PDB file of C-alpha atoms in Angstrom:
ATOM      1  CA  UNK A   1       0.000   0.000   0.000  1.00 63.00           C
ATOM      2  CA  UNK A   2       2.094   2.780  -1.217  1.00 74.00           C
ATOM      3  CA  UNK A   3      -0.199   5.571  -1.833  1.00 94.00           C
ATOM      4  CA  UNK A   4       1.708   8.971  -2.091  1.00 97.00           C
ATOM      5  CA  UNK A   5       5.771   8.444  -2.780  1.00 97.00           C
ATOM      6  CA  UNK A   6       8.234  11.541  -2.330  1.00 97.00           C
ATOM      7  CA  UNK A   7      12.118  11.579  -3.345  1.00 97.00           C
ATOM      8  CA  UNK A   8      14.103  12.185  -2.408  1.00 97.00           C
ATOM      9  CA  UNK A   9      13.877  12.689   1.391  1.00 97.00           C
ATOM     10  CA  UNK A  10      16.617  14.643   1.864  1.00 97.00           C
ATOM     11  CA  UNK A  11      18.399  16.844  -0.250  1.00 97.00           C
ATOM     12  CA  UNK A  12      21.016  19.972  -0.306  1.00 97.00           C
ATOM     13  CA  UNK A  13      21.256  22.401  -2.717  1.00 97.00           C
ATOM     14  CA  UNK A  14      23.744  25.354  -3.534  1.00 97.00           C
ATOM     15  CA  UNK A  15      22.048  28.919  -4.372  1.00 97.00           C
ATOM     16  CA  UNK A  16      21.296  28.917  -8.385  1.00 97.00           C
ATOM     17  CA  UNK A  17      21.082  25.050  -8.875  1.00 97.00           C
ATOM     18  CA  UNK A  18      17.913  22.940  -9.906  1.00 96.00           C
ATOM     19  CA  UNK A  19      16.213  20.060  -9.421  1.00 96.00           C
ATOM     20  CA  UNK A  20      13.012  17.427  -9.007  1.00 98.00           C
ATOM     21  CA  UNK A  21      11.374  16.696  -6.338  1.00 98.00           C
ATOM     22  CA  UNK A  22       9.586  13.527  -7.358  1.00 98.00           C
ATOM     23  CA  UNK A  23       5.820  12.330  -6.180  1.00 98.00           C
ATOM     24  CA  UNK A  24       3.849   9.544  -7.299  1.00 97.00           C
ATOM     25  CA  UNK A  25       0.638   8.628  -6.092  1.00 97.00           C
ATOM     26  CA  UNK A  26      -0.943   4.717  -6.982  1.00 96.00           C
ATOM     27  CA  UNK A  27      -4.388   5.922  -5.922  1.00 95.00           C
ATOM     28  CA  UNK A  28      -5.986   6.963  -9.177  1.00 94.00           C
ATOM     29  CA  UNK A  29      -6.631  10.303  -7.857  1.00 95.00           C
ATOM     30  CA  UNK A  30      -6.907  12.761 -10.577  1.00 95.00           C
ATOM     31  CA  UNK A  31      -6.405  16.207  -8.511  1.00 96.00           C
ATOM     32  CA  UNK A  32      -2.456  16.374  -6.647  1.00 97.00           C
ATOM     33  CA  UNK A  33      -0.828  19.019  -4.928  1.00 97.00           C
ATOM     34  CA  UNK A  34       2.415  20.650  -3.386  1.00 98.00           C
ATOM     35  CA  UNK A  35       2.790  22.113   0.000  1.00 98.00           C
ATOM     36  CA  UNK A  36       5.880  23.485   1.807  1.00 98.00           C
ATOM     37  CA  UNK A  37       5.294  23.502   5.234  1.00 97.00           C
ATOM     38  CA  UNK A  38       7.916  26.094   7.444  1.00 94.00           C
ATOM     39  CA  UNK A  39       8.065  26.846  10.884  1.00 87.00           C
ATOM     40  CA  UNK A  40       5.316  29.380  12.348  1.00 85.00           C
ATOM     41  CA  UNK A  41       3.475  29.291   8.638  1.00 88.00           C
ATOM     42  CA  UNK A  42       1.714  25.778   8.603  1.00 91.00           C
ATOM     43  CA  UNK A  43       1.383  24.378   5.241  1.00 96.00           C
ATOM     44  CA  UNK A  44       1.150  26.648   2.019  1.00 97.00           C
ATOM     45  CA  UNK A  45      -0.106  25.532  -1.227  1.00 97.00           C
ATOM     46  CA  UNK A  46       2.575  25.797  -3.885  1.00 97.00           C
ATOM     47  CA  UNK A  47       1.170  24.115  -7.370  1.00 97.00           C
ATOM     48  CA  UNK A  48      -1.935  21.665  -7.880  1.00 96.00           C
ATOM     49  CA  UNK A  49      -2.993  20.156 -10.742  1.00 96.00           C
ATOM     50  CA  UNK A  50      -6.928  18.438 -11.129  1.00 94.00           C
ATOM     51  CA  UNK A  51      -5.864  15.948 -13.896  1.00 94.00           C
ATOM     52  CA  UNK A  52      -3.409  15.196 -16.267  1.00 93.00           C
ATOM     53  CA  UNK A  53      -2.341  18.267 -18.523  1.00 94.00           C
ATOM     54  CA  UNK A  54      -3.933  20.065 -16.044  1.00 95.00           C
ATOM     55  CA  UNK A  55      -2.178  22.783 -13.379  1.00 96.00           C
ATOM     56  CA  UNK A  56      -2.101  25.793 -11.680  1.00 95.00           C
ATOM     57  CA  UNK A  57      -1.148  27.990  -9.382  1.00 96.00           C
ATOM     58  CA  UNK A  58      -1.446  27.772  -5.380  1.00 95.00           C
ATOM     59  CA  UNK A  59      -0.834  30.092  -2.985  1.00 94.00           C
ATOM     60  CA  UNK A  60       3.183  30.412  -3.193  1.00 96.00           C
ATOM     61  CA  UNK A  61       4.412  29.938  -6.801  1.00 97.00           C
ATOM     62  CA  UNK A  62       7.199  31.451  -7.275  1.00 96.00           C
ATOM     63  CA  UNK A  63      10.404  29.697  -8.368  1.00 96.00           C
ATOM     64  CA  UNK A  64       8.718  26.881  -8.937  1.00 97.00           C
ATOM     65  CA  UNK A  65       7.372  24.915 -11.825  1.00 97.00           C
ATOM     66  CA  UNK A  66       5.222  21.663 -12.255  1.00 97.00           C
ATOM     67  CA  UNK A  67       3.991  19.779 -15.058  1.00 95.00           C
ATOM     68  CA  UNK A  68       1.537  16.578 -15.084  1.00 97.00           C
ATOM     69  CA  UNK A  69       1.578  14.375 -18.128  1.00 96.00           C
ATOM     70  CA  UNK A  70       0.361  11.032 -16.042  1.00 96.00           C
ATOM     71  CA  UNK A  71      -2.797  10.300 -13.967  1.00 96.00           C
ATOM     72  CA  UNK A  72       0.000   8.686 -11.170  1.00 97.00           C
ATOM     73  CA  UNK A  73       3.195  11.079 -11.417  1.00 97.00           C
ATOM     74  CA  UNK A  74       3.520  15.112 -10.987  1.00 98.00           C
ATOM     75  CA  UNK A  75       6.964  16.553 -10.121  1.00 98.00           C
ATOM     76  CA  UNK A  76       8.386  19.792  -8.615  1.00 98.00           C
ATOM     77  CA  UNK A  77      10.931  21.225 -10.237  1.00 98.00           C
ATOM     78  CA  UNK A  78      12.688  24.271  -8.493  1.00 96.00           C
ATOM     79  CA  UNK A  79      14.585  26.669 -11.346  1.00 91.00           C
ATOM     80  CA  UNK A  80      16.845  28.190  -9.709  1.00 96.00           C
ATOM     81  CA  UNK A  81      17.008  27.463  -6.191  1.00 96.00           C
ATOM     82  CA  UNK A  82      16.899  30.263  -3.406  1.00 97.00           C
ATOM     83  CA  UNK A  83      17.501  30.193   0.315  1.00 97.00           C
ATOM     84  CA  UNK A  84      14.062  31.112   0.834  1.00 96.00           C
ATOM     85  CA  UNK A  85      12.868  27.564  -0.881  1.00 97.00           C
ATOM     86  CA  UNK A  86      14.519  25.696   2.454  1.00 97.00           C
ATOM     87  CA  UNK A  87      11.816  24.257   3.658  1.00 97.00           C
ATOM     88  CA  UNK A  88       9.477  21.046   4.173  1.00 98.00           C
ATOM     89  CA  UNK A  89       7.472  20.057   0.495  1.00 98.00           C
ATOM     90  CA  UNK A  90       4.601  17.721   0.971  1.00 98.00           C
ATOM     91  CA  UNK A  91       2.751  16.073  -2.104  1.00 98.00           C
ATOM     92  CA  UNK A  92      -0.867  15.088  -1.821  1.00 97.00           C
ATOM     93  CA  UNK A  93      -2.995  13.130  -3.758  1.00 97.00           C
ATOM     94  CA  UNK A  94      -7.061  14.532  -3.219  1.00 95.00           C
ATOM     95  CA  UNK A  95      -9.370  11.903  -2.440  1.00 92.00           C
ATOM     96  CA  UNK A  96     -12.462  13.688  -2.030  1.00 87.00           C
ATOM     97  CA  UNK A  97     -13.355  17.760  -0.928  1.00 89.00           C
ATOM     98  CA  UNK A  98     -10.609  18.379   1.763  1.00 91.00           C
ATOM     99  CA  UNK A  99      -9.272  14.510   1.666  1.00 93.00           C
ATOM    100  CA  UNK A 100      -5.920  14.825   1.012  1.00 96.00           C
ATOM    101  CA  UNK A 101      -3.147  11.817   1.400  1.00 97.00           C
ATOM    102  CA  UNK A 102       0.216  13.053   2.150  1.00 98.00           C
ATOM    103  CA  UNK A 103       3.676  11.961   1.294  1.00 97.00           C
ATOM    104  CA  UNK A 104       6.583  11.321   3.799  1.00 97.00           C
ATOM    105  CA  UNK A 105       7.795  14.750   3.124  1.00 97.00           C
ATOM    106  CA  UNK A 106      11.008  15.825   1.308  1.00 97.00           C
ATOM    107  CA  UNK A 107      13.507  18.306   2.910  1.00 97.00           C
ATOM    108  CA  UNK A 108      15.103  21.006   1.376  1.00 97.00           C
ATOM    109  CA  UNK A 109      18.459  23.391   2.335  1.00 97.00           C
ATOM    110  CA  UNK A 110      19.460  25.660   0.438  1.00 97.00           C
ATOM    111  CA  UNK A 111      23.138  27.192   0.932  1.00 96.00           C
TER     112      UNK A 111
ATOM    113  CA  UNK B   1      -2.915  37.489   5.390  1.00 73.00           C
ATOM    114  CA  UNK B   2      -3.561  34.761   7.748  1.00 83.00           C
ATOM    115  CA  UNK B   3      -7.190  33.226   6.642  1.00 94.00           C
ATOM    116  CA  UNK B   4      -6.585  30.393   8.903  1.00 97.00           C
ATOM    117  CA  UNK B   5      -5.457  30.989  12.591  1.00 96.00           C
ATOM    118  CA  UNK B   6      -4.405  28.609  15.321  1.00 97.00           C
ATOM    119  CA  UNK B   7      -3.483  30.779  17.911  1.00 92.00           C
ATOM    120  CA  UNK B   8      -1.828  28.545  20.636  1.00 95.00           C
ATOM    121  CA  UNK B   9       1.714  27.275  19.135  1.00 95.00           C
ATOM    122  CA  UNK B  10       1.424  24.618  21.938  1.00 97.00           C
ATOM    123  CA  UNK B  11      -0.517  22.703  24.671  1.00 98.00           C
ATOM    124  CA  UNK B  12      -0.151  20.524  27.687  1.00 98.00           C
ATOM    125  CA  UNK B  13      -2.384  17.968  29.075  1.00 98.00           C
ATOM    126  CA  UNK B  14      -2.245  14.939  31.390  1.00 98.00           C
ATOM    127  CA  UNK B  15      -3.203  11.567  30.213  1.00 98.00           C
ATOM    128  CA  UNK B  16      -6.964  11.112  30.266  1.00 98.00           C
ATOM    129  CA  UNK B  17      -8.192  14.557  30.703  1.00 98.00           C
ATOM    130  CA  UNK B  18      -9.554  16.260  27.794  1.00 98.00           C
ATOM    131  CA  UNK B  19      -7.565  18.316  25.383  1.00 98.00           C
ATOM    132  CA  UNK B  20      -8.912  21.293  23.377  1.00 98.00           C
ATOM    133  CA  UNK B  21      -7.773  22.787  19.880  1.00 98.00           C
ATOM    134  CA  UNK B  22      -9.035  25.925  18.750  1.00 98.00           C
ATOM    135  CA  UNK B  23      -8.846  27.612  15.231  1.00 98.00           C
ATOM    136  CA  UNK B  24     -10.352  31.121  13.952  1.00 98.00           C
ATOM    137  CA  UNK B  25     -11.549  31.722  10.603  1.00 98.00           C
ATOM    138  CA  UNK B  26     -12.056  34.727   8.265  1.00 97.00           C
ATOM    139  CA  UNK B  27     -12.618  33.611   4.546  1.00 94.00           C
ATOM    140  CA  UNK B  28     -17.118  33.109   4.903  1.00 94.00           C
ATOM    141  CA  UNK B  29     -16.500  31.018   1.551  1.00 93.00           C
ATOM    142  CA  UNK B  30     -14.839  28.450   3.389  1.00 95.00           C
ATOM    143  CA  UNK B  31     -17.466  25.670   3.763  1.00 93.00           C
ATOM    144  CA  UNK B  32     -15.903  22.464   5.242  1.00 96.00           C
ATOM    145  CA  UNK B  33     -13.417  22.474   7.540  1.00 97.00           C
ATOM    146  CA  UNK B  34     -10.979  19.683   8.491  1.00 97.00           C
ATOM    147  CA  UNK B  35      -7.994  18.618  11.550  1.00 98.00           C
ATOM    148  CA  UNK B  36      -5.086  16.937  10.344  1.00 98.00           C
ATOM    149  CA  UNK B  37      -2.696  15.267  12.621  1.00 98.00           C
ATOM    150  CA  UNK B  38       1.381  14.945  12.061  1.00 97.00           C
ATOM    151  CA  UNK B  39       3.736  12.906  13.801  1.00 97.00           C
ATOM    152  CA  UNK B  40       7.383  13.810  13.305  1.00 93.00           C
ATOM    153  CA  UNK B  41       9.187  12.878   9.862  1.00 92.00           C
ATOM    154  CA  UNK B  42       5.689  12.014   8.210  1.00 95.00           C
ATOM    155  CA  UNK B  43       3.034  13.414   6.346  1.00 96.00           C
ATOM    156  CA  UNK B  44       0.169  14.937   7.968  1.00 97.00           C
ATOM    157  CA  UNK B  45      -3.216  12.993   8.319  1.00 97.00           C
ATOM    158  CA  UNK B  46      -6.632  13.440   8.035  1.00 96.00           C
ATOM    159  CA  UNK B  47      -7.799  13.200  11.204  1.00 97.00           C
ATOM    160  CA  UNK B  48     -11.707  14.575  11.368  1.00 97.00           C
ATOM    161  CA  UNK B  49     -13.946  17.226   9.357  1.00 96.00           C
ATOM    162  CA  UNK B  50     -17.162  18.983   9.367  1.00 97.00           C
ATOM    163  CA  UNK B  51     -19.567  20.722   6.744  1.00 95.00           C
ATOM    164  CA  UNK B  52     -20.290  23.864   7.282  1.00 95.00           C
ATOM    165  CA  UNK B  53     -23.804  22.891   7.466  1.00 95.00           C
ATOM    166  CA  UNK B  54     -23.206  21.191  10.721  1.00 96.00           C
ATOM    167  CA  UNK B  55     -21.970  22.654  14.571  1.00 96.00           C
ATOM    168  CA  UNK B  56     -20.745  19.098  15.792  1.00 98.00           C
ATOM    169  CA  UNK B  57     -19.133  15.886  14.475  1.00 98.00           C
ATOM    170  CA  UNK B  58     -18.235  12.808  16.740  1.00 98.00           C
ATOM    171  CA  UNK B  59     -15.571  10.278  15.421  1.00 97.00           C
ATOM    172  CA  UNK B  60     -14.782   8.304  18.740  1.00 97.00           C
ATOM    173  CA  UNK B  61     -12.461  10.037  20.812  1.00 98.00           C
ATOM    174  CA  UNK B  62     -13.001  13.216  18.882  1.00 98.00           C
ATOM    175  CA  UNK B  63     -15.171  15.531  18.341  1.00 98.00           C
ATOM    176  CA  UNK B  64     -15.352  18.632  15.989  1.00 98.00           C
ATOM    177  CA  UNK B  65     -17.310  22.086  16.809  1.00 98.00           C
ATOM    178  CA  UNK B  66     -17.871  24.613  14.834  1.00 98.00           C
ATOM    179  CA  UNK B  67     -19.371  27.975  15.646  1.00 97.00           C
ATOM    180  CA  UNK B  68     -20.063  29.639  12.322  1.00 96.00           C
ATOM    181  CA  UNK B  69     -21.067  33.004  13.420  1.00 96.00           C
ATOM    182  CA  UNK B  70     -17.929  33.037  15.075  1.00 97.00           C
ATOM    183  CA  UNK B  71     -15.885  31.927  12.666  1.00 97.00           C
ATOM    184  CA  UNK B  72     -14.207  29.251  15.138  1.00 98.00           C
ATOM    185  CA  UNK B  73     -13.927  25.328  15.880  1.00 97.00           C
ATOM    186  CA  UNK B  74     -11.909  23.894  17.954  1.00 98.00           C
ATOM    187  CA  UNK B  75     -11.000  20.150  18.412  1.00 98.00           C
ATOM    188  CA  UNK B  76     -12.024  17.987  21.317  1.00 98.00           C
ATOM    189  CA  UNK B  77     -10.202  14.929  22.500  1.00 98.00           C
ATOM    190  CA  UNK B  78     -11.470  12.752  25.790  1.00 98.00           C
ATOM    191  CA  UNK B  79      -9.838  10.976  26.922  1.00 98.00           C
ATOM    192  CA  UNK B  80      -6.924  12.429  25.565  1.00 98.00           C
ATOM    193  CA  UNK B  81      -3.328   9.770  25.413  1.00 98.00           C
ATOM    194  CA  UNK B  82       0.016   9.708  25.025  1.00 97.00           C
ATOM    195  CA  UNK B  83       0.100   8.555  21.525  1.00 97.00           C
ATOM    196  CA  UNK B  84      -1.968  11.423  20.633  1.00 98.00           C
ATOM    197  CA  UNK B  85       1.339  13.914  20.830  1.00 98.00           C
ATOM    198  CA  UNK B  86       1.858  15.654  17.449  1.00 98.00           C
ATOM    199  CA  UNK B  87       1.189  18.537  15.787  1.00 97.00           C
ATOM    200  CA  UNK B  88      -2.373  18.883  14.762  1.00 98.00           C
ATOM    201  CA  UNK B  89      -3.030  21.904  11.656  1.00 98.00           C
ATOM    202  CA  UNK B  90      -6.469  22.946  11.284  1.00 98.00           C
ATOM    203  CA  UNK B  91      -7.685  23.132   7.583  1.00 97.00           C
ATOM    204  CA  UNK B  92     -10.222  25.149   5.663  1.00 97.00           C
ATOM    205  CA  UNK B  93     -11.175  24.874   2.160  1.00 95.00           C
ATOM    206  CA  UNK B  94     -14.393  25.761  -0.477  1.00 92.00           C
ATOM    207  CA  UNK B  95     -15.510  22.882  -1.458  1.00 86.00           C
ATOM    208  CA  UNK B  96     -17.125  23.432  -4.266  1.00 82.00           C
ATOM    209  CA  UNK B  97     -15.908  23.102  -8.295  1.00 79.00           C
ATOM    210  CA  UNK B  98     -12.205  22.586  -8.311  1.00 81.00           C
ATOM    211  CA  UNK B  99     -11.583  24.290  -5.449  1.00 85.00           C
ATOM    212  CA  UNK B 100     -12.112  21.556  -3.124  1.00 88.00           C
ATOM    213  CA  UNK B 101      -8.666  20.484  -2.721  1.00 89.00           C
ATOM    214  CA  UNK B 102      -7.230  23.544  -2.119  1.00 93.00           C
ATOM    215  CA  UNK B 103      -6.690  23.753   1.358  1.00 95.00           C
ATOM    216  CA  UNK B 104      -5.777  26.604   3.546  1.00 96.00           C
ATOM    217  CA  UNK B 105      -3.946  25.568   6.311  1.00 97.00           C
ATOM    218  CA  UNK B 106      -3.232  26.987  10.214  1.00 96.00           C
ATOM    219  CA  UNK B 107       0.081  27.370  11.803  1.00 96.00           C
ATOM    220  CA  UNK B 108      -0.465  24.254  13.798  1.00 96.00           C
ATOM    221  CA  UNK B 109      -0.616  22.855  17.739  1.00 97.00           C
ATOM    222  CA  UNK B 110       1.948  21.094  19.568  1.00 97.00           C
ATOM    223  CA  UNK B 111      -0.049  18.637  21.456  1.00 98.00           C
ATOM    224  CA  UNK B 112       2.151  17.159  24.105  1.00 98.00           C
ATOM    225  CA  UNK B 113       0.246  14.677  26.682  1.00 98.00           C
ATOM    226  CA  UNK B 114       1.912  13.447  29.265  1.00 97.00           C
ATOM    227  CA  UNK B 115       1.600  10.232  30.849  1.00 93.00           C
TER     228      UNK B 115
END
């Protein structure tokens, strides 16, 4: 029983670089999401997508872009990362109106 | 601006009295409201919710309130246990069209219960 997998976990980035964070869901849920959760701020909606081909914006996106070509993947990819991005990012997959099923949570420094 | 409010960054109990979560509100086209619990290094959980068309919702040892004309619920668990320590974020969201998964989230509730 998977349901929502992050990657990575962990990961430490230098100002300016990019990556993925990776989240796959084996729910057949068609409506995902990104949170970053930081200290004092609870959890803020970055990107969310309600199918595949499908996505928008959330509350906080800047510096970050997401695409969704499958039902069962939808990635975060940071441009060019910032110090500001250091954080906690959740992925959720929606099950019904405020369902949501979390990932493990990936963790983020930026230097 | 904060639509979502928990206002106490932490709380206290002993084992088996009652513990009580409370969360303000300020968006009126929020219509369902939700508690989601989070143990360290994991993802939050959905823990309980209620419809805007309701003031209470029981799920065994918990128990939702909401007070519309306030704008405030709060979370009640009796008897409260040790296993219930985490972090607990109250959720609002409009759940109609494709808005329903968009939550809006509070800065969450230490709940620490000692034994």
């Amino acid at each position: 029983n998977a349901g929502v997998t992050q990657t990575p976990k962990f990961q430490v980035l230098k100002t300016g670089q990019s990556m993925t964070l990776q989240c796959a869901q084996d729910m057949n849920h068609e409506y995902m999401s990104w949170y970053r959760q930081d200290p004092g701020m609870g959890l803020r909606l970055i990107h969310y997508s309600v199918g595949a081909g499908i996505t928008d914006q959330g509350e906080v996106p800047n510096g970050y872009n997401v695409s969704r070509s499958t039902t069962e993947d939808f990635p975060l990819r940071l441009l060019s990362a910032a110090p500001s991005q250091t954080s906690v990012y959740f992925c959720a997959s929606v099950g019904g109106p405020g369902e949501l099923f979390f990932g493990e949570g990936s963790r983020l420094t930026v230097l | 601006d904060q639509q979502v409010k928990q206002n106490s960054p932490s709380l206290s109990v002993q084992e088996g009295r009652i513990s009580i979560l409370n969360c303000d509100y300020t968006n009126s086209m929020f219509d369902y409201f939700l508690w989601y619990k989070k143990y360290p290094a994991e993802g939050p959980t959905f823990l309980i919710s209620i419809s805007s068309i309701k003031d209470k919702n029981e799920d065994g040892r918990f128990t939702v309130f909401l007070n519309k004309s306030a704008k405030h619920l709060s979370l009640h668990i009796v008897p409260s246990q040790p296993g219930d320590s985490a972090v607990y974020f109250c959720a609002a969201v409009n759940a109609g069209g494709t808005s329903y998964g968009k939550l809006t989230f509070g800065q969450g509730t230490i709940l620490t219960v000692h034994p």
